[in-house]
Each structure stands twice: as C-alpha cells, then as structure tokens.
Amino acid sequence: MAPMSTPPAPAALPRILSGMQPTSDSLHLGNYIGALVNWVGLQQDFDAYYFVADLHALTVPTDPEVLRRRTRVTAAQFIAGGVDPKRSAVFCQSHITEHAELGWVMNCLTGFGEASRMTQFKDKTAKGQNANVGLFAYPMLMAADILMYDAAYVPVGEDQRQHLEITRDLAERFNARFGETLVVPDAYIVKGSAKIMELTDPTSKMSATNSPDKGLLLLSDEPARLRKKIMSAVTDTESEVRYDVETKAGVSNLLVIHSVLSGQRIEELEREFAGKGYGDLKKAVAEVVVDAVEPFRERMAELLDDPAELDRILADGADRAREVAVATMARVRDRVGLLPSVR
Ligand code: TRP
C-alpha cells in the first residue's frame, strides 16, 4: 500500500468515478487487468471516487451475510490492487443514502420504453432471470451514482457503454428541464486493456457469473490452485506457440495473460517459446500469474483480518463522498421543487 503520507488528490483535478458490484467472493484476473489496473493508474491524474455498488447487488437476491462479506472483500481488493484510500475516496454505495434518493429522481425522468430497451436488462430477462423492479431501475441508479459526484469521466468496460449513454441523456434532460445543474459525464471506455478469456472455453470472456471455477483465475486462489488451473487450460491440437485468436484462442489467451503481467511483447514471447511445447508455455504463465497474485492475496488477507480497520477506511471514504453528495442533492431537491424542511 502507498505510504501513510500520500495526500488526497487535489480537488482541482478533474473527477472520475467508478464502481464494482460485490457479486462474487473474489475478483478474477480479468477484473484486475480489465478494470482495477486502470483505476490504480488514473489516481495520479484525477480526483478519483471508487465505490462498492452494494445497492446494485441487491437486484440479485443474496444471503445478507454473504453480501456483507463480499462487500468487504470487494473493497479490500480495490486496496490490495493499489487503490490508495488516502488519495482516492473508497466507499460503499449504501453508506451514502443520497444515491437511492437521486436514483428515484432519475427514475421519474426516464421513460418506461426507454428503460425497457436497455440491453443488459433485456439479456438478463431473456435468459430467464427472474427480474425484479430493481433490475429494471438499475441504469437509473447507476446514473445517480455518476451524476452525484459531477464526474467528468467514468472508466468502465465496453459492456457499460449503454449505461453511460443513458446517464448522459438523463443529465441533459434534467438540465434542460430544470436549468444547468448536473455535469454531463464522458465515458472513459478502457480500450487498450486486454480481454482475458475463460481457461476452459477461451472463446468466452472470463466472467464471475458465467465461467466455471476451473476457467477462472481468482485473485484469492492459492499458488497451487492457480498452477493447476493454468496447466489444465484448454489449448488446441497443434503444438506451435503462436498468437492467433481465430484458430488458437487458448494459446493466444495464455500469451496475453503472460504479456500483460510480465510486460513482454507477444512477439517476444512467440520467439522465446519457438520450438517449445504448450507445457512450457503454461509453466511460464503459471509463474508469472503466481508472482502477480501472491502479493495481492497477502495484502488482501491482511485487510480482511482486520475488518474494523477496513470499515474505518470505508467510513473515511464515505465522509469524503458524502460531502459532495449532500451538496448535489440539495441542488437537485431545490431545482425539482421539493420543499425544504425548515423551522
Ligand atoms: N454497473 C457497473 C458494473 O456492473 C457497476 C456500477 C454501478 C458502476 N454504478 C456505477 C460503474 C457507476 C461505474 C459508475 O460493472
């Protein structure tokens, strides 16, 4: 973790905000490489707000103890991955009650048809997921998360693009109806970052909800487990170590994982493994992955060993976030015509 003396990011820096849902017991390598590494890098140049989207997680019925555990795990993983809570605000969405309140205002600005067209909702219900109204309202709560903090940019993956678009629409609609109030954010779609695929089916993205455990490299996995999963990764019937996503998805995925974590270019790796077999490649990938995950796992264990300290960090983060949220909500209440409570 960063030294104790790190100052908070100067408020003059443009603000960014992002969140992750606490829907699994551990982040996986795809989350780490696809999102967390970027969050960490962005802290230098932005006033960053990173939160655990626990209210969003309620859209999928979860045992309360499990949700509490996963919320702490998710926060601990932000920090273990290098988010510095002294510099960036790390907090829990539900600690700022204004999110739900602004979410309601956003619901009341959204057309029923407009919400019905959101692809994530359509996909989930098409797959037979038993949808509740919270799942339907999910994008409007996400809009509230973002607009609450006057975020200039929102670093998210491609899958969240449509949610960013509705957020921009809602901000513009609010401003047109009630006067300039909310900052219209830009998406910061993280492009360059590599997509990590499932080890068991390298044509599907590594996903906490869809991949089998054997296909996932979890940041909480012990070295032996990581090695075992990598050694059993699906490859192909050839023997040449070569990057070709079309015909050699498994080998290509292993090369990408190695390259991202070791900093070696794919072409260099192809040369290094010329004439060697998949077993050699897998062994090398396993070592690179273990070297990256072990310090992370140790730091995470330390943080989870002291939940009181972790809760304190989250409370500090919430104090910072609340300051902004209370001010935004006061503006919004006034603009839409809610009566203030005064004596
Ligand atoms: N929907 C996002 C996801 O599943 C999580 C999220 C909730 C979020 N609120 C947000 C991301 C606000 C960015 C900004 O990944």
Tab-separated table of C-alpha atoms and ligand atoms in Angstrom:
chain	number	residue	atom	x	y	z
A	1	MET	CA	0.000	0.000	0.000
A	2	ALA	CA	1.084	3.601	-0.523
A	3	PRO	CA	2.924	5.339	2.314
A	4	MET	CA	0.869	6.953	5.064
A	5	SER	CA	1.811	10.410	3.900
A	6	THR	CA	0.048	10.305	0.495
A	7	PRO	CA	-2.037	13.455	0.275
A	8	PRO	CA	-5.611	13.329	-1.009
A	9	ALA	CA	-5.846	14.168	-4.709
A	10	PRO	CA	-6.150	17.937	-5.126
A	11	ALA	CA	-9.818	18.856	-5.628
A	12	ALA	CA	-8.772	20.917	-8.648
A	13	LEU	CA	-8.107	17.728	-10.624
A	14	PRO	CA	-10.974	16.540	-12.816
A	15	ARG	CA	-13.075	13.975	-11.017
A	16	ILE	CA	-13.572	10.374	-12.085
A	17	LEU	CA	-15.781	7.764	-10.574
A	18	SER	CA	-16.322	4.066	-10.968
A	19	GLY	CA	-17.876	1.185	-9.093
A	20	MET	CA	-17.966	-2.592	-8.954
A	21	GLN	CA	-20.707	-4.824	-7.682
A	22	PRO	CA	-19.888	-7.123	-4.761
A	23	THR	CA	-21.336	-10.151	-6.530
A	24	SER	CA	-18.572	-12.696	-6.020
A	25	ASP	CA	-16.195	-13.921	-3.342
A	26	SER	CA	-13.170	-12.734	-5.246
A	27	LEU	CA	-12.233	-10.652	-8.233
A	28	HIS	CA	-10.623	-12.625	-11.043
A	29	LEU	CA	-7.689	-11.833	-13.263
A	30	GLY	CA	-9.980	-10.357	-15.933
A	31	ASN	CA	-11.396	-7.796	-13.480
A	32	TYR	CA	-7.904	-6.991	-12.323
A	33	ILE	CA	-6.410	-6.449	-15.763
A	34	GLY	CA	-9.549	-5.012	-17.347
A	35	ALA	CA	-10.546	-2.563	-14.636
A	36	LEU	CA	-8.557	-2.351	-11.442
A	37	VAL	CA	-5.167	-1.722	-13.063
A	38	ASN	CA	-6.710	1.279	-14.836
A	39	TRP	CA	-8.309	2.603	-11.680
A	40	VAL	CA	-4.945	2.486	-9.986
A	41	GLY	CA	-3.208	4.312	-12.820
A	42	LEU	CA	-5.855	7.019	-13.033
A	43	GLN	CA	-5.473	8.044	-9.396
A	44	GLN	CA	-2.420	10.118	-10.249
A	45	ASP	CA	-4.165	12.442	-12.668
A	46	PHE	CA	-7.692	12.529	-11.292
A	47	ASP	CA	-9.664	13.099	-8.126
A	48	ALA	CA	-10.913	9.513	-8.048
A	49	TYR	CA	-14.015	8.105	-6.349
A	50	TYR	CA	-14.238	4.308	-6.268
A	51	PHE	CA	-17.127	2.518	-4.651
A	52	VAL	CA	-18.623	-0.889	-3.974
A	53	ALA	CA	-22.056	-0.944	-5.625
A	54	ASP	CA	-23.867	-2.874	-2.903
A	55	LEU	CA	-27.281	-1.397	-3.716
A	56	HIS	CA	-26.912	-2.669	-7.265
A	57	ALA	CA	-26.064	-6.104	-5.875
A	58	LEU	CA	-29.488	-6.247	-4.211
A	59	THR	CA	-31.044	-6.705	-7.655
A	60	VAL	CA	-29.916	-10.327	-7.381
A	61	PRO	CA	-31.243	-11.998	-4.226
A	62	THR	CA	-28.259	-12.730	-1.958
A	63	ASP	CA	-27.920	-14.014	1.579
A	64	PRO	CA	-27.286	-10.974	3.844
A	65	GLU	CA	-24.153	-12.462	5.446
A	66	VAL	CA	-22.760	-13.271	2.032
A	67	LEU	CA	-23.437	-9.758	0.763
A	68	ARG	CA	-21.692	-8.216	3.793
A	69	ARG	CA	-18.680	-10.481	3.284
A	70	ARG	CA	-18.469	-9.764	-0.426
A	71	THR	CA	-18.755	-6.036	0.148
A	72	ARG	CA	-15.707	-6.101	2.429
A	73	VAL	CA	-13.845	-8.416	0.044
A	74	THR	CA	-14.502	-6.116	-2.907
A	75	ALA	CA	-13.292	-3.051	-1.014
A	76	ALA	CA	-10.218	-4.940	0.238
A	77	GLN	CA	-9.414	-5.973	-3.315
A	78	PHE	CA	-9.544	-2.390	-4.576
A	79	ILE	CA	-6.946	-1.520	-1.971
A	80	ALA	CA	-4.857	-4.675	-2.385
A	81	GLY	CA	-4.739	-3.915	-6.116
A	82	GLY	CA	-3.253	-0.496	-5.446
A	83	VAL	CA	-6.130	1.932	-4.971
A	84	ASP	CA	-4.836	4.236	-2.256
A	85	PRO	CA	-7.645	5.226	0.107
A	86	LYS	CA	-5.579	8.146	1.351
A	87	ARG	CA	-5.597	9.643	-2.084
A	88	SER	CA	-8.855	8.392	-3.623
A	89	ALA	CA	-12.246	8.106	-1.944
A	90	VAL	CA	-13.020	4.402	-1.424
A	91	PHE	CA	-16.529	3.859	-0.151
A	92	CYS	CA	-19.645	1.785	-0.070
A	93	GLN	CA	-22.616	2.993	-2.137
A	94	SER	CA	-25.246	2.318	0.530
A	95	HIS	CA	-23.386	4.486	3.055
A	96	ILE	CA	-24.385	7.494	1.010
A	97	THR	CA	-28.166	7.390	1.205
A	98	GLU	CA	-28.372	10.150	-1.402
A	99	HIS	CA	-27.712	7.559	-4.127
A	100	ALA	CA	-31.119	5.967	-3.654
A	101	GLU	CA	-32.736	9.371	-3.450
A	102	LEU	CA	-31.198	10.684	-6.661
A	103	GLY	CA	-31.943	7.307	-8.248
A	104	TRP	CA	-35.636	7.975	-7.602
A	105	VAL	CA	-35.443	11.358	-9.271
A	106	MET	CA	-33.738	9.678	-12.250
A	107	ASN	CA	-36.489	7.031	-12.393
A	108	CYS	CA	-39.025	9.808	-12.660
A	109	LEU	CA	-37.174	11.314	-15.638
A	110	THR	CA	-36.912	8.012	-17.521
A	111	GLY	CA	-39.481	6.743	-19.984
A	112	PHE	CA	-40.776	3.231	-19.409
A	113	GLY	CA	-39.972	2.349	-23.020
A	114	GLU	CA	-36.513	3.849	-22.717
A	115	ALA	CA	-35.706	1.683	-19.706
A	116	SER	CA	-37.193	-1.372	-21.418
A	117	ARG	CA	-34.683	-1.002	-24.246
A	118	MET	CA	-31.606	-1.342	-22.050
A	119	THR	CA	-29.731	-4.370	-23.387
A	120	GLN	CA	-28.451	-5.622	-20.046
A	121	PHE	CA	-31.993	-5.840	-18.692
A	122	LYS	CA	-33.215	-7.491	-21.886
A	123	ASP	CA	-30.363	-10.019	-21.861
A	124	LYS	CA	-30.848	-10.955	-18.249
A	125	THR	CA	-34.602	-11.392	-18.523
A	126	ALA	CA	-34.229	-13.236	-21.840
A	127	LYS	CA	-32.007	-15.754	-20.043
A	128	GLY	CA	-34.921	-16.394	-17.729
A	129	GLN	CA	-33.550	-14.474	-14.765
A	130	ASN	CA	-36.466	-13.653	-12.530
A	131	ALA	CA	-36.398	-9.883	-12.820
A	132	ASN	CA	-37.408	-7.504	-10.054
A	133	VAL	CA	-38.176	-3.816	-10.472
A	134	GLY	CA	-34.729	-3.031	-9.046
A	135	LEU	CA	-33.085	-4.721	-12.022
A	136	PHE	CA	-35.264	-2.630	-14.313
A	137	ALA	CA	-34.245	0.542	-12.483
A	138	TYR	CA	-30.555	-0.438	-12.324
A	139	PRO	CA	-29.369	2.013	-15.042
A	140	MET	CA	-31.091	4.940	-13.359
A	141	LEU	CA	-29.405	4.163	-10.047
A	142	MET	CA	-26.108	3.972	-11.904
A	143	ALA	CA	-26.846	7.365	-13.473
A	144	ALA	CA	-27.429	8.713	-9.977
A	145	ASP	CA	-24.097	7.266	-8.774
A	146	ILE	CA	-22.299	9.123	-11.519
A	147	LEU	CA	-24.193	12.419	-11.593
A	148	MET	CA	-23.983	12.759	-7.821
A	149	TYR	CA	-20.256	13.475	-7.986
A	150	ASP	CA	-20.025	15.766	-11.020
A	151	ALA	CA	-17.774	13.133	-12.569
A	152	ALA	CA	-16.024	14.265	-15.738
A	153	TYR	CA	-15.122	10.718	-16.764
A	154	VAL	CA	-16.307	7.260	-15.865
A	155	PRO	CA	-13.811	4.453	-16.549
A	156	VAL	CA	-15.863	1.386	-17.433
A	157	GLY	CA	-15.730	-1.575	-19.769
A	158	GLU	CA	-17.446	-1.774	-23.116
A	159	ASP	CA	-20.390	-3.628	-21.530
A	160	GLN	CA	-21.327	-0.466	-19.621
A	161	ARG	CA	-21.403	1.868	-22.624
A	162	GLN	CA	-25.189	1.939	-22.891
A	163	HIS	CA	-25.493	2.770	-19.194
A	164	LEU	CA	-23.182	5.708	-19.723
A	165	GLU	CA	-25.289	6.867	-22.636
A	166	ILE	CA	-28.500	6.886	-20.635
A	167	THR	CA	-26.635	8.714	-17.861
A	168	ARG	CA	-25.663	11.451	-20.290
A	169	ASP	CA	-29.222	11.622	-21.648
A	170	LEU	CA	-30.648	11.926	-18.153
A	171	ALA	CA	-28.187	14.667	-17.175
A	172	GLU	CA	-29.044	16.630	-20.311
A	173	ARG	CA	-32.754	16.105	-19.778
A	174	PHE	CA	-32.514	17.242	-16.173
A	175	ASN	CA	-30.570	20.340	-17.168
A	176	ALA	CA	-32.980	21.192	-19.989
A	177	ARG	CA	-35.973	20.879	-17.709
A	178	PHE	CA	-34.656	22.418	-14.510
A	179	GLY	CA	-31.675	24.525	-15.543
A	180	GLU	CA	-27.930	23.729	-15.623
A	181	THR	CA	-27.417	21.513	-12.590
A	182	LEU	CA	-25.649	18.275	-13.447
A	183	VAL	CA	-22.318	17.676	-15.145
A	184	VAL	CA	-22.694	15.564	-18.318
A	185	PRO	CA	-20.001	12.888	-17.989
A	186	ASP	CA	-17.916	11.231	-20.681
A	187	ALA	CA	-17.361	7.507	-20.800
A	188	TYR	CA	-13.735	6.500	-20.499
A	189	ILE	CA	-14.048	3.141	-22.166
A	190	VAL	CA	-10.900	1.300	-21.378
A	191	LYS	CA	-9.827	0.156	-24.833
A	192	GLY	CA	-6.196	-0.826	-24.803
A	193	SER	CA	-6.654	-3.241	-21.961
A	194	ALA	CA	-6.579	-6.876	-22.875
A	195	LYS	CA	-9.622	-9.061	-22.673
A	196	ILE	CA	-8.955	-12.149	-20.604
A	197	MET	CA	-10.816	-15.283	-21.617
A	198	GLU	CA	-12.008	-18.322	-19.717
A	199	LEU	CA	-9.374	-21.078	-19.411
A	200	THR	CA	-11.916	-23.823	-20.076
A	201	ASP	CA	-13.536	-22.041	-23.045
A	202	PRO	CA	-11.147	-19.436	-24.432
A	203	THR	CA	-13.834	-18.038	-26.738
A	204	SER	CA	-15.846	-16.720	-23.747
A	205	LYS	CA	-14.805	-13.806	-21.588
A	206	MET	CA	-13.643	-14.699	-18.062
A	207	SER	CA	-16.736	-13.945	-16.008
A	208	ALA	CA	-17.506	-14.359	-12.329
A	209	THR	CA	-21.107	-15.256	-13.056
A	210	ASN	CA	-20.775	-17.356	-16.231
A	211	SER	CA	-17.407	-19.116	-16.050
A	212	PRO	CA	-16.882	-22.378	-14.152
A	213	ASP	CA	-14.360	-22.195	-11.308
A	214	LYS	CA	-11.798	-24.124	-13.377
A	215	GLY	CA	-11.983	-21.440	-16.045
A	216	LEU	CA	-11.379	-18.568	-13.626
A	217	LEU	CA	-8.109	-17.303	-12.176
A	218	LEU	CA	-9.253	-15.842	-8.874
A	219	LEU	CA	-7.170	-13.302	-7.019
A	220	SER	CA	-7.893	-15.305	-3.885
A	221	ASP	CA	-6.585	-18.595	-5.332
A	222	GLU	CA	-3.525	-20.113	-3.724
A	223	PRO	CA	-0.463	-20.726	-5.937
A	224	ALA	CA	-1.084	-24.462	-6.268
A	225	ARG	CA	-4.612	-23.819	-7.401
A	226	LEU	CA	-3.600	-21.195	-9.941
A	227	ARG	CA	-0.942	-23.535	-11.333
A	228	LYS	CA	-3.384	-26.408	-11.598
A	229	LYS	CA	-5.969	-24.312	-13.451
A	230	ILE	CA	-3.376	-22.960	-15.884
A	231	MET	CA	-1.837	-26.380	-16.538
A	232	SER	CA	-5.311	-27.716	-17.461
A	233	ALA	CA	-6.205	-24.742	-19.682
A	234	VAL	CA	-7.810	-25.707	-22.982
A	235	THR	CA	-5.459	-25.206	-25.967
A	236	ASP	CA	-5.588	-26.891	-29.395
A	237	THR	CA	-4.291	-29.983	-31.168
A	238	GLU	CA	-1.302	-28.255	-32.768
A	239	SER	CA	1.912	-27.673	-30.896
A	240	GLU	CA	3.123	-24.274	-32.073
A	241	VAL	CA	3.073	-21.382	-29.620
A	242	ARG	CA	1.633	-18.642	-31.799
A	243	TYR	CA	-0.835	-15.803	-31.306
A	244	ASP	CA	-3.960	-16.337	-33.425
A	245	VAL	CA	-7.264	-15.642	-31.733
A	246	GLU	CA	-9.294	-17.236	-34.528
A	247	THR	CA	-7.745	-20.691	-34.569
A	248	LYS	CA	-5.696	-20.742	-31.342
A	249	ALA	CA	-7.853	-18.968	-28.806
A	250	GLY	CA	-6.489	-20.853	-25.797
A	251	VAL	CA	-2.805	-20.344	-26.592
A	252	SER	CA	-3.484	-16.717	-27.507
A	253	ASN	CA	-5.203	-16.146	-24.179
A	254	LEU	CA	-2.203	-17.597	-22.325
A	255	LEU	CA	0.146	-15.358	-24.310
A	256	VAL	CA	-1.986	-12.304	-23.485
A	257	ILE	CA	-2.009	-13.123	-19.782
A	258	HIS	CA	1.761	-13.559	-19.771
A	259	SER	CA	2.341	-10.407	-21.806
A	260	VAL	CA	0.128	-8.158	-19.670
A	261	LEU	CA	1.645	-9.323	-16.407
A	262	SER	CA	5.295	-9.634	-17.486
A	263	GLY	CA	5.377	-6.600	-19.756
A	264	GLN	CA	6.951	-8.706	-22.532
A	265	ARG	CA	5.526	-8.224	-26.013
A	266	ILE	CA	3.593	-11.101	-27.599
A	267	GLU	CA	6.098	-11.367	-30.468
A	268	GLU	CA	8.938	-11.670	-27.978
A	269	LEU	CA	7.102	-14.473	-26.232
A	270	GLU	CA	6.440	-16.259	-29.530
A	271	ARG	CA	10.164	-16.174	-30.179
A	272	GLU	CA	11.003	-17.311	-26.656
A	273	PHE	CA	8.683	-20.327	-26.984
A	274	ALA	CA	9.578	-21.227	-30.559
A	275	GLY	CA	10.236	-24.971	-30.660
A	276	LYS	CA	8.871	-25.440	-27.156
A	277	GLY	CA	5.577	-27.042	-26.238
A	278	TYR	CA	2.387	-25.860	-24.611
A	279	GLY	CA	3.537	-27.366	-21.320
A	280	ASP	CA	6.483	-24.948	-21.204
A	281	LEU	CA	4.251	-22.008	-22.023
A	282	LYS	CA	1.776	-22.996	-19.316
A	283	LYS	CA	4.523	-23.359	-16.712
A	284	ALA	CA	5.859	-19.913	-17.544
A	285	VAL	CA	2.374	-18.369	-17.450
A	286	ALA	CA	1.709	-20.023	-14.101
A	287	GLU	CA	4.851	-18.462	-12.628
A	288	VAL	CA	4.024	-15.003	-13.933
A	289	VAL	CA	0.458	-15.257	-12.597
A	290	VAL	CA	1.560	-16.541	-9.189
A	291	ASP	CA	4.125	-13.734	-8.900
A	292	ALA	CA	1.420	-11.152	-9.606
A	293	VAL	CA	-1.323	-12.673	-7.470
A	294	GLU	CA	0.646	-13.677	-4.360
A	295	PRO	CA	1.426	-10.159	-3.044
A	296	PHE	CA	-2.136	-9.176	-3.835
A	297	ARG	CA	-3.544	-12.163	-1.971
A	298	GLU	CA	-1.354	-11.498	1.071
A	299	ARG	CA	-2.359	-7.854	1.230
A	300	MET	CA	-5.992	-8.822	0.883
A	301	ALA	CA	-5.712	-11.338	3.706
A	302	GLU	CA	-4.179	-8.663	5.961
A	303	LEU	CA	-7.007	-6.264	5.203
A	304	LEU	CA	-9.691	-8.888	5.775
A	305	ASP	CA	-8.015	-9.950	9.014
A	306	ASP	CA	-8.776	-6.537	10.437
A	307	PRO	CA	-12.353	-5.768	9.404
A	308	ALA	CA	-12.583	-2.899	11.900
A	309	GLU	CA	-9.750	-1.089	10.126
A	310	LEU	CA	-11.318	-1.800	6.744
A	311	ASP	CA	-14.654	-0.441	7.979
A	312	ARG	CA	-12.836	2.659	9.198
A	313	ILE	CA	-11.299	3.188	5.769
A	314	LEU	CA	-14.748	2.871	4.216
A	315	ALA	CA	-16.199	5.306	6.742
A	316	ASP	CA	-13.481	7.849	5.908
A	317	GLY	CA	-14.190	7.390	2.221
A	318	ALA	CA	-17.910	7.836	2.874
A	319	ASP	CA	-17.235	11.096	4.736
A	320	ARG	CA	-15.489	12.451	1.674
A	321	ALA	CA	-18.137	11.206	-0.720
A	322	ARG	CA	-20.992	12.462	1.461
A	323	GLU	CA	-19.711	15.995	1.366
A	324	VAL	CA	-20.175	16.070	-2.392
A	325	ALA	CA	-23.388	14.033	-2.401
A	326	VAL	CA	-25.171	16.220	0.147
A	327	ALA	CA	-24.380	19.333	-1.880
A	328	THR	CA	-25.582	17.786	-5.147
A	329	MET	CA	-28.774	16.504	-3.577
A	330	ALA	CA	-29.509	19.937	-2.075
A	331	ARG	CA	-29.217	21.480	-5.556
A	332	VAL	CA	-31.384	18.746	-7.080
A	333	ARG	CA	-34.100	18.999	-4.428
A	334	ASP	CA	-34.281	22.718	-4.896
A	335	ARG	CA	-34.373	22.513	-8.688
A	336	VAL	CA	-37.134	19.917	-8.904
A	337	GLY	CA	-39.253	21.742	-6.335
A	338	LEU	CA	-39.086	19.616	-3.209
A	339	LEU	CA	-39.932	21.731	-0.190
A	340	PRO	CA	-37.066	22.225	2.261
A	341	SER	CA	-37.650	21.121	5.852
A	342	VAL	CA	-37.096	24.289	7.927
A	343	ARG	CA	-38.437	25.874	11.140
B	1	TRP	N1	-22.857	-1.431	-13.432
B	1	TRP	C1	-21.458	-1.470	-13.126
B	1	TRP	C2	-20.932	-2.873	-13.406
B	1	TRP	O1	-21.651	-3.834	-13.254
B	1	TRP	C3	-21.179	-1.121	-11.670
B	1	TRP	C4	-21.560	0.291	-11.372
B	1	TRP	C5	-22.603	0.709	-10.616
B	1	TRP	C6	-20.881	1.442	-11.840
B	1	TRP	N2	-22.635	2.064	-10.553
B	1	TRP	C7	-21.610	2.557	-11.310
B	1	TRP	C8	-19.771	1.648	-12.657
B	1	TRP	C9	-21.213	3.863	-11.594
B	1	TRP	C10	-19.384	2.962	-12.938
B	1	TRP	C11	-20.118	4.056	-12.404
B	1	TRP	O2	-19.777	-3.002	-13.750
